[in-house]
Tab-separated table of C-alpha atoms in Angstrom:
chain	number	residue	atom	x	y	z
D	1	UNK	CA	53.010	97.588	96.013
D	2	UNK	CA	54.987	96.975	98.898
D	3	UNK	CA	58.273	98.804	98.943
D	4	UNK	CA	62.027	97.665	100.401
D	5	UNK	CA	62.119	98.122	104.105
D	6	UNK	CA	65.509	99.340	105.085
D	7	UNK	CA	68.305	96.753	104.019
D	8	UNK	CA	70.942	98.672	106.425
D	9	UNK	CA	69.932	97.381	109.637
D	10	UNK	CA	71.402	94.082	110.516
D	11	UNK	CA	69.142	91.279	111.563
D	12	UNK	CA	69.836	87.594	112.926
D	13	UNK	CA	69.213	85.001	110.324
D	14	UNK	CA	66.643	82.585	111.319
D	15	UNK	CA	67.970	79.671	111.177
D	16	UNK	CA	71.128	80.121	110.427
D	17	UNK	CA	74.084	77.454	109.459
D	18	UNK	CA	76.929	76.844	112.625
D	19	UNK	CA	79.634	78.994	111.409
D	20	UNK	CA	82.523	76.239	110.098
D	21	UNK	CA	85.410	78.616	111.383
D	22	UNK	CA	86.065	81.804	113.300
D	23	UNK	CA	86.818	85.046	111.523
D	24	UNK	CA	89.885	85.585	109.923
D	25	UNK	CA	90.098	89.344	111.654
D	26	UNK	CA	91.507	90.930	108.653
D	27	UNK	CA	88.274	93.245	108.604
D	28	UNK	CA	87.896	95.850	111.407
D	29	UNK	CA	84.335	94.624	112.878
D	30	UNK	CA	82.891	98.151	112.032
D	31	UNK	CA	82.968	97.138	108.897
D	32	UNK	CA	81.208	94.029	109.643
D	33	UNK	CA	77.749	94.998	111.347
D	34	UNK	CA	75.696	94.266	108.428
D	35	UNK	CA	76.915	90.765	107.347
D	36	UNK	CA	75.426	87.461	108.799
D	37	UNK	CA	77.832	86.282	111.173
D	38	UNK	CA	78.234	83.080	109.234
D	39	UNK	CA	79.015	84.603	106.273
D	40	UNK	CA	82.213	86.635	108.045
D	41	UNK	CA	84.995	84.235	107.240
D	42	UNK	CA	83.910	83.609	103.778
D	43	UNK	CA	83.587	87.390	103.296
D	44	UNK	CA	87.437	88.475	104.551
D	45	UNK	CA	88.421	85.171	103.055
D	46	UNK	CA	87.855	86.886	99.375
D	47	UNK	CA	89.167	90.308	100.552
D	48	UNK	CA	92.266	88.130	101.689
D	49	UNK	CA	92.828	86.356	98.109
D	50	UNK	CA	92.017	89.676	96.231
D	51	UNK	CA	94.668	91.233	98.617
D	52	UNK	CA	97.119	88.254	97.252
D	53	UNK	CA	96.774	89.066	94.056
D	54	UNK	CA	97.242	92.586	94.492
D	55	UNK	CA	100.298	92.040	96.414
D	56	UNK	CA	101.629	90.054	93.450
D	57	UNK	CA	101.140	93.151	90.649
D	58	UNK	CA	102.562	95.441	93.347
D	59	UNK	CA	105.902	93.138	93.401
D	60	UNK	CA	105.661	92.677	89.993
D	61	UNK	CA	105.311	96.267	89.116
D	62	UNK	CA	108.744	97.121	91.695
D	63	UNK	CA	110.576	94.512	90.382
D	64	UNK	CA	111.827	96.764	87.625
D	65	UNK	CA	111.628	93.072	85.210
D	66	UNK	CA	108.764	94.295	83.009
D	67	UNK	CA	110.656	97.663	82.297
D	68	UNK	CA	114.033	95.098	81.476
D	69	UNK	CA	111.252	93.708	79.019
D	70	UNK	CA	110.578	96.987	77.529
D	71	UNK	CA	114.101	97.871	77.713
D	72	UNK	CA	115.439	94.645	76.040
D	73	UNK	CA	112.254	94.878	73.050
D	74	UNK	CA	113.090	98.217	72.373
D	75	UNK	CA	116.759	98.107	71.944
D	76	UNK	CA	116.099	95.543	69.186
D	77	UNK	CA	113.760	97.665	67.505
D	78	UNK	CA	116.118	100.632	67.705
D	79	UNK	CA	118.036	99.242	65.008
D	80	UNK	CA	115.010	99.261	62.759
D	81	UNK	CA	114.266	101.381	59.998
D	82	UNK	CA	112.870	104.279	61.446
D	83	UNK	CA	110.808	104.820	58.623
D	84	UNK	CA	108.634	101.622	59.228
D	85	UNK	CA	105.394	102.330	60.860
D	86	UNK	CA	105.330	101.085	64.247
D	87	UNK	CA	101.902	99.551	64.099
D	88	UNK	CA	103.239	97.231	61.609
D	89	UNK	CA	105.840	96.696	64.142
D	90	UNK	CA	103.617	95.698	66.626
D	91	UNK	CA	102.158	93.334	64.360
D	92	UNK	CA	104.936	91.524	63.215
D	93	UNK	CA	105.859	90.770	67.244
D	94	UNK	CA	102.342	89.808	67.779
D	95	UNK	CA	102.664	87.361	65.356
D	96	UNK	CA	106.028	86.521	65.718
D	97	UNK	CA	104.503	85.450	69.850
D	98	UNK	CA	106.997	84.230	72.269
D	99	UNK	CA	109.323	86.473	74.203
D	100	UNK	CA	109.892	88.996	71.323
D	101	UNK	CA	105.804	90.057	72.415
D	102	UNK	CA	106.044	89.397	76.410
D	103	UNK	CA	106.180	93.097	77.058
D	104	UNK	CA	103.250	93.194	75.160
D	105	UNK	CA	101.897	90.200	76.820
D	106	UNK	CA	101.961	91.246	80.523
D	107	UNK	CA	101.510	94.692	79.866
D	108	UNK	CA	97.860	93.703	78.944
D	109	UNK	CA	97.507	91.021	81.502
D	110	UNK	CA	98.517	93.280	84.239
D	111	UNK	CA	95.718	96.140	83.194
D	112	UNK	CA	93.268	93.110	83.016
D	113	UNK	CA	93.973	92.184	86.487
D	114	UNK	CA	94.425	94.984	88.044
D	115	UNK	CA	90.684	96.279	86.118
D	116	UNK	CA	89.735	92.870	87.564
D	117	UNK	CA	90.397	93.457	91.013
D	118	UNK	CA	89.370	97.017	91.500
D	119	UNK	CA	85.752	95.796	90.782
D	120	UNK	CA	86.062	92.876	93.178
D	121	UNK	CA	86.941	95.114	95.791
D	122	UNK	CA	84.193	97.740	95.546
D	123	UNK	CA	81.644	94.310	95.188
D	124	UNK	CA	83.028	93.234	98.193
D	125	UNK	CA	82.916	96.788	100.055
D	126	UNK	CA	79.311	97.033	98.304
D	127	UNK	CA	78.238	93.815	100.236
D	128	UNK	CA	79.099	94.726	103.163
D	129	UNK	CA	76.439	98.008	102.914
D	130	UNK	CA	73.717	95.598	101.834
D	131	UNK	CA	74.027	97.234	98.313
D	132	UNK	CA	73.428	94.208	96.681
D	133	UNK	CA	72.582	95.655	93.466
D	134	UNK	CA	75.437	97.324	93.198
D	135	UNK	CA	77.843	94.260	94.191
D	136	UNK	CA	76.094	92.286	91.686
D	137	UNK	CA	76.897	94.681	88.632
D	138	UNK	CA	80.025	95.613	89.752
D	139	UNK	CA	80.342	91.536	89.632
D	140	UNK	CA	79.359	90.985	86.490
D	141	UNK	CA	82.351	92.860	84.345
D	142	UNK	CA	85.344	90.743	85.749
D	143	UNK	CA	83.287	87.962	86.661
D	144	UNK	CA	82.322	87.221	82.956
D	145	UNK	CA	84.192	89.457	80.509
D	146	UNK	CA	87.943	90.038	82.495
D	147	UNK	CA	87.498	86.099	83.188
D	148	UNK	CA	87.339	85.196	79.579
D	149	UNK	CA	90.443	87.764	78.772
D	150	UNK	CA	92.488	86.149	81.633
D	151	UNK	CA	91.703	82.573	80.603
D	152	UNK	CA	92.869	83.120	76.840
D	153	UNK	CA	95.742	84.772	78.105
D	154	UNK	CA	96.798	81.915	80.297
D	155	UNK	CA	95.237	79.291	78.407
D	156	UNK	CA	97.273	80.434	74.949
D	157	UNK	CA	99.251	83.955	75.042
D	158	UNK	CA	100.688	83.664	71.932
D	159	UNK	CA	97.012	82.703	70.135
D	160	UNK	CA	95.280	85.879	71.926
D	161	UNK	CA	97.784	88.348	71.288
D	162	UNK	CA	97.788	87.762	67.507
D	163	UNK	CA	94.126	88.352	67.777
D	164	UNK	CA	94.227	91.256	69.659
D	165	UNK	CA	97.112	92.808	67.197
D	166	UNK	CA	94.793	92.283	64.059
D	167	UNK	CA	91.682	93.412	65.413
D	168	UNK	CA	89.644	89.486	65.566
D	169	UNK	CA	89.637	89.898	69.259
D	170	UNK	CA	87.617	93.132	69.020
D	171	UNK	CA	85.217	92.278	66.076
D	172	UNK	CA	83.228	90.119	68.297
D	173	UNK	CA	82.026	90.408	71.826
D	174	UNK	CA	84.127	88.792	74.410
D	175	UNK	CA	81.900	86.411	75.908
D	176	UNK	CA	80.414	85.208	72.159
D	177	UNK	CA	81.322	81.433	73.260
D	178	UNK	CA	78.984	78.995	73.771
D	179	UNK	CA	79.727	76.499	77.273
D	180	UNK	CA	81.370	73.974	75.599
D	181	UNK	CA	84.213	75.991	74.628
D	182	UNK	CA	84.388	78.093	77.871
D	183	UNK	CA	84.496	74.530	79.625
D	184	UNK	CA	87.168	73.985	77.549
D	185	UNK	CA	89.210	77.150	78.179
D	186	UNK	CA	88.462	77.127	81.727
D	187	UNK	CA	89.917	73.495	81.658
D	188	UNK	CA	93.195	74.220	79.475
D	189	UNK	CA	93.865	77.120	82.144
D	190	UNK	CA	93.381	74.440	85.481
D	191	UNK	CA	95.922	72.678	83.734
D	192	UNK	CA	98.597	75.216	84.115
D	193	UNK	CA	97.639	76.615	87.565
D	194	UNK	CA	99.696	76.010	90.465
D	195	UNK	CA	97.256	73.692	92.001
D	196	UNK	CA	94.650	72.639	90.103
D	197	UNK	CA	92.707	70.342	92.322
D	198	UNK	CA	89.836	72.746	93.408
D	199	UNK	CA	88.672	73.109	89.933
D	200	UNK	CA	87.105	72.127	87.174
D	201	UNK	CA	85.930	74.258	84.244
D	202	UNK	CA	82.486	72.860	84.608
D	203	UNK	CA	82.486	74.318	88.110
D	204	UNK	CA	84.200	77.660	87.561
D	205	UNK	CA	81.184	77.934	84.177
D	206	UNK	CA	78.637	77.279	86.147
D	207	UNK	CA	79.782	79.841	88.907
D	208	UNK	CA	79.873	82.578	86.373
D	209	UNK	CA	77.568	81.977	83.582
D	210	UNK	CA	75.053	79.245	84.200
D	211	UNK	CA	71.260	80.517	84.545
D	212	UNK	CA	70.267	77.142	86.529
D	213	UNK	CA	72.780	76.450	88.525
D	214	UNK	CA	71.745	76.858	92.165
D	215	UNK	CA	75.091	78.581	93.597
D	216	UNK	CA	75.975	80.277	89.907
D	217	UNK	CA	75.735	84.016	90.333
D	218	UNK	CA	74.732	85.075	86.415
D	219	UNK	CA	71.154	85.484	87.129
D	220	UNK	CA	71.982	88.030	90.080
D	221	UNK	CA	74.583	89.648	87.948
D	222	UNK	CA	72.264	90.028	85.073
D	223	UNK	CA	69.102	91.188	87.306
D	224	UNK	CA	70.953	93.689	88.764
D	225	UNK	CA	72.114	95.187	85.399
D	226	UNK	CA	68.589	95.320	84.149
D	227	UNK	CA	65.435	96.499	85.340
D	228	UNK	CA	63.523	93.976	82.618
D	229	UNK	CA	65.255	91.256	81.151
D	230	UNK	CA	63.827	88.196	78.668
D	231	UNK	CA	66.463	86.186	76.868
D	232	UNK	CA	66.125	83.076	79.498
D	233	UNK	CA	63.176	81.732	81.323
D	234	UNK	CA	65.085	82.234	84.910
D	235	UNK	CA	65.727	86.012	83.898
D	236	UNK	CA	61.942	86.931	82.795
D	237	UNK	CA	60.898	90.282	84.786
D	238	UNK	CA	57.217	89.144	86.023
D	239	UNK	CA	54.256	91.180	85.598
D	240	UNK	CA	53.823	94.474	87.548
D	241	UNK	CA	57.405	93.871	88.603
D	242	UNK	CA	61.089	95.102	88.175
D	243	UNK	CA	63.776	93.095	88.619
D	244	UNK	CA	65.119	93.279	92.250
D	245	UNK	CA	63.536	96.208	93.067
D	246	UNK	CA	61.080	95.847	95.556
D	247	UNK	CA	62.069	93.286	98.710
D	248	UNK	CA	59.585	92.339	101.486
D	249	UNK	CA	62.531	90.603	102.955
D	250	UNK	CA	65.701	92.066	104.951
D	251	UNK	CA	67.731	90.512	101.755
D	252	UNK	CA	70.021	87.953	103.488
D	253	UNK	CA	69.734	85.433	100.806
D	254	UNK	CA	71.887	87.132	98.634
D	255	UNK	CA	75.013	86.697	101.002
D	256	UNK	CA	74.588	82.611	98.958
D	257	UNK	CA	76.419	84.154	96.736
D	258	UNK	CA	79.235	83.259	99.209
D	259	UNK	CA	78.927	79.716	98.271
D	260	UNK	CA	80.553	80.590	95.170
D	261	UNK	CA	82.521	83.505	95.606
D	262	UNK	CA	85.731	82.471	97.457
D	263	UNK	CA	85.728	79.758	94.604
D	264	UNK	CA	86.408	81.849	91.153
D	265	UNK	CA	88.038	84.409	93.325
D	266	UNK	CA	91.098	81.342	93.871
D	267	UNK	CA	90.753	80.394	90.433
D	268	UNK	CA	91.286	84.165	89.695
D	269	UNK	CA	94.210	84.718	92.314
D	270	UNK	CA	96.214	81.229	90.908
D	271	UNK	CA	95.662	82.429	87.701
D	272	UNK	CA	97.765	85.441	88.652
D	273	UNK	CA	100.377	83.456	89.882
D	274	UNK	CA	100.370	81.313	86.733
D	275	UNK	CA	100.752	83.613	84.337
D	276	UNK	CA	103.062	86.509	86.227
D	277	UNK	CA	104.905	83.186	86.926
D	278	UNK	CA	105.817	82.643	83.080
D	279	UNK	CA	106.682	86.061	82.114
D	280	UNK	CA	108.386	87.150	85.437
D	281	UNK	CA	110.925	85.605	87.727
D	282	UNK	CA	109.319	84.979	90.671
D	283	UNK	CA	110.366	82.815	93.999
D	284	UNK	CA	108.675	79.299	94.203
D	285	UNK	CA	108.372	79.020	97.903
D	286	UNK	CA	106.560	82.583	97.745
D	287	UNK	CA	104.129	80.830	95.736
D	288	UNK	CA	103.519	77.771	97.380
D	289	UNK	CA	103.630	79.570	100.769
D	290	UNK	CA	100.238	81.385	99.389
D	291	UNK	CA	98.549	78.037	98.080
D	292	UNK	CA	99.190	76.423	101.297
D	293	UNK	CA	97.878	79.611	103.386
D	294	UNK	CA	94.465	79.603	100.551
D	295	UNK	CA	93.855	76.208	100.661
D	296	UNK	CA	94.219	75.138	103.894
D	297	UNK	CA	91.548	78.179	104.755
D	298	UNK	CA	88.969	77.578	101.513
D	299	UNK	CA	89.200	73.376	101.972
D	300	UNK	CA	87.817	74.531	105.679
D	301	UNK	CA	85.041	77.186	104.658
D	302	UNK	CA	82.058	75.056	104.583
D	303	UNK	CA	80.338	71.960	107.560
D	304	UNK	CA	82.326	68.991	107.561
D	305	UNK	CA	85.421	67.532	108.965
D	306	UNK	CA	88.974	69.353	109.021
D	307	UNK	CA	90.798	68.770	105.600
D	308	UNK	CA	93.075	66.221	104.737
D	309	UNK	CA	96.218	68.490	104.207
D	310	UNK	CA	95.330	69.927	108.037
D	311	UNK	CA	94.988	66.593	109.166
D	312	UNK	CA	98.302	65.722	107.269
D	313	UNK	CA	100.293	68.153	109.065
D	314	UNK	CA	98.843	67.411	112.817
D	315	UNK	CA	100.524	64.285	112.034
D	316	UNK	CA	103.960	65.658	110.757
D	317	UNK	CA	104.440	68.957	112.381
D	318	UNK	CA	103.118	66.893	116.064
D	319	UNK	CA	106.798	67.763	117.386
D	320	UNK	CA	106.648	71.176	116.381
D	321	UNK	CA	102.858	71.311	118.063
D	322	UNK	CA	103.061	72.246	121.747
D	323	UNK	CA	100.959	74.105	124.149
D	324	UNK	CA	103.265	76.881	125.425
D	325	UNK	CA	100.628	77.247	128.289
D	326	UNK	CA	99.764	73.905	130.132
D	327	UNK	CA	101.998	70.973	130.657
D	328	UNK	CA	100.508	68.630	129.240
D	329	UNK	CA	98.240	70.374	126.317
D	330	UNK	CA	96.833	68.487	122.994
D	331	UNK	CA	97.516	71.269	121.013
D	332	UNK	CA	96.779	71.147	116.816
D	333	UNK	CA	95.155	72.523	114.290
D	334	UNK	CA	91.507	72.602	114.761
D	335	UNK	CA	88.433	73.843	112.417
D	336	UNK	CA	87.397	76.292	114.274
D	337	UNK	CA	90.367	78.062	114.734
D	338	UNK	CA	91.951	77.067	111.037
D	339	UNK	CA	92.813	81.185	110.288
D	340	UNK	CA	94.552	80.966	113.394
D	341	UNK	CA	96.965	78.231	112.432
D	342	UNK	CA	97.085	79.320	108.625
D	343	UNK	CA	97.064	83.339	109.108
D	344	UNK	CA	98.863	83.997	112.533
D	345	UNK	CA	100.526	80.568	113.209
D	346	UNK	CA	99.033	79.991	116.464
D	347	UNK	CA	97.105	76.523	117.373
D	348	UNK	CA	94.643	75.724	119.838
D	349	UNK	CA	94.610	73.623	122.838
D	350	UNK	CA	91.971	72.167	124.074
D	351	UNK	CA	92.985	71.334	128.032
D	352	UNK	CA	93.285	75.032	128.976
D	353	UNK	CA	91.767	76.750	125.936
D	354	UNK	CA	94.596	79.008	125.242
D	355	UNK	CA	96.652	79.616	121.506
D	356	UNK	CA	100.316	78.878	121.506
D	357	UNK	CA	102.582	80.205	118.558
D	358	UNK	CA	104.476	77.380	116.287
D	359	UNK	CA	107.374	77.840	113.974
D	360	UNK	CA	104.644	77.659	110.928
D	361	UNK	CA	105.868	80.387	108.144
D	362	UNK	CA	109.487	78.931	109.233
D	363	UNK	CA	108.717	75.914	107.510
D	364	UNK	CA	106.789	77.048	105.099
D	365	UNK	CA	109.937	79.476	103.886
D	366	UNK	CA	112.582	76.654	104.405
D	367	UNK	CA	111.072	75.001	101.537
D	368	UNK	CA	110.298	72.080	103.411
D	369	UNK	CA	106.267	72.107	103.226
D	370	UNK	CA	105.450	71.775	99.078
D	371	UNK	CA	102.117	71.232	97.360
D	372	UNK	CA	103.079	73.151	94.087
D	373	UNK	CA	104.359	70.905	91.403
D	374	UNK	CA	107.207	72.374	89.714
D	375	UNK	CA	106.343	71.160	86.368
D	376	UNK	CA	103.427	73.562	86.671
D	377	UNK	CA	105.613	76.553	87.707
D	378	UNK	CA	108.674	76.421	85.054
D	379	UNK	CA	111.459	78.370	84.249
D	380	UNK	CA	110.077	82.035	83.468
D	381	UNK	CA	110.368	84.145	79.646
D	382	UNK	CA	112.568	86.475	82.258
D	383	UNK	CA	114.886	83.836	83.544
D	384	UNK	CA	115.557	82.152	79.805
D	385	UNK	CA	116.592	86.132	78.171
D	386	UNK	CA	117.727	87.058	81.329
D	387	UNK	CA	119.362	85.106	83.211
């Protein structure tokens, strides 16, 4: 039987797609030796929207509004009985849902998160080592299980937290839905995120649970976990075999899985903003500052022409566009230097080949540059008891 060869020497993929754009260089190139070069921007492209959303429970967390949310919840209950039993308490908020439970409410959706992106990052570190086993499992728990938790919570708060206070929520596996219904949840949650368009909860099911669909990442998640598995014809361990154990190949096929990958991990990161959005006060242009910055990167990741909303502002911003080298430079945002423009506001000019800086975060923080709809962000649980 003929065993792995090493999978931690790098080789060139034979033919391999153009890469669409140049590395972001948020990742030291160290770190980088083992991943097909095409794969690079995808692969600090997730880091980058994992490191949004942990930038966004770090702000949260110093804010000091969820302890004015503990604060305020148990002032009221000070002048309780002290005799009533405080799981009872608990209970009654839970079912009472709206702000009276929002300490209870984030509390839980920040530990689900933060669980969330903790095993993203050690995937993503794992991938870069070739341990593609180990990405894969370490995929599978906030990929499938945390997703679920996060979609009830932003889908309906008030309708998970009353199942989580008397005990429903933990009588039954998490993931005991059928597609249907997780197309449905995954749909009721695009509603409320802060742009919607990338989405749809056929997409994001398919990504995480489907066992046919050619981009979905279940069947590596699940092969990974399991030596043998049986429950679907696409997961049956063959004869005199193991599953992803033994490789005659230097296993670059499972960097696909960054077809998908930079997908649910947006879906994940404006879920964060959704939700941390309605319990915490939080500034709008902060928000739509990091939508324009993911989108105009992810609608760029893959062959094809430069996006529309790049395009847009080449047309806008052309006054604000000028090659601080040559004299007469057509300088603009082009796809191959898109992190550039997005990360480092710098564009490219073609005539002498040089970057020039542009005034890009300026407008961005003026307010002035919007693709969040307000009636998806409204007035926070904070700002109503607050003020």
């Amino acid at each position: 039987m003929a065993l792995a060869r090493s999978a931690t020497r790098a080789v060139p993929r034979v033919g391999a797609a153009e890469m669409t754009i140049e590395p972001l260089g948020i990742i030291p190139e160290e770190r980088l030796t083992f991943v097909p070069r095409d794969i690079v921007p995808r692969h600090e492209f997730c880091f980058w929207l994992h490191d949004q959303a942990a930038r966004l429970l770090v702000e949260a967390s110093q804010s000091g509004q969820i302890e004015d949310w503990h604060e305020a919840v148990s002032s009221a209950l000070s002048m309780l009985d002290e005799n009533i039993d405080e799981s009872k308490i608990l209970s009654a908020l839970a079912e009472s849902g709206g702000a009276l439970c929002v300490p209870m409410k984030v509390d839980i959706f920040v530990a689900v998160l933060s669980d969330t992106l903790h095993f993203i990052y050690e995937a993503l570190k794992a991938l870069e080592k070739r341990k593609f086993n180990v990405a894969f499992s370490l995929l599978r728990k906030p990929l499938t299980e945390n997703l679920i938790i996060l979609s009830r919570l932003v889908a309906n708060d008030d309708h998970f937290i009353r199942s989580f206070a008397d005990g429903t929520f933990q009588q039954k596996q998490v993931m005991q839905i059928d597609r249907s219904e997780r197309i449905n949840l995954f749909n009721s949650v695009i509603d409320k995120l802060p742009v919607g368009s990338p989405f749809t909860g056929e997409l994001i099911d398919d990504i995480a649970f489907s066992k046919d669909a050619p981009n979905g990442l279940q069947i590596r998640m699940q092969q990974s976990m399991h030596l043998v598995t049986t429950r679907h014809p696409a997961l049956l361990t063959p004869k005199l075999g193991m599953n992803r154990i033994f490789f005659d190949e230097q296993g670059d096929e499972n960097y696909s899985a960054y077809d998908s990958l930079p997908t649910i991990i947006l879906f994940i990161l404006q879920m964060s903003i959704s939700k941390l959005s309605t319990y915490l006060a939080t500034d709008e242009r902060s928000t739509n500052e990091i939508m324009v910055r993911a989108l105009g990167i992810f609608s760029n990741l893959h062959p094809g022409k430069l996006d529309g909303m790049s395009q847009y502002l080449n047309r806008t911003l052309v006054d604000f566009f000028k090659c601080e080298w040559c004299e007469k430079g057509d300088a603009k945002i082009r796809k191959k230097h898109v992190a550039k423009f997005y990360l480092h506001d710098q564009i490219h000019c073609t005539r002498c080949n040089h970057q020039s800086h542009t005034p890009f975060t300026y407008i961005l923080r003026s307010g002035h540059l919007k693709i969040v709809e307000s009636e998806r962000i409204p007035d926070s649980e904070y700002v109503k008891l607050f003020g």
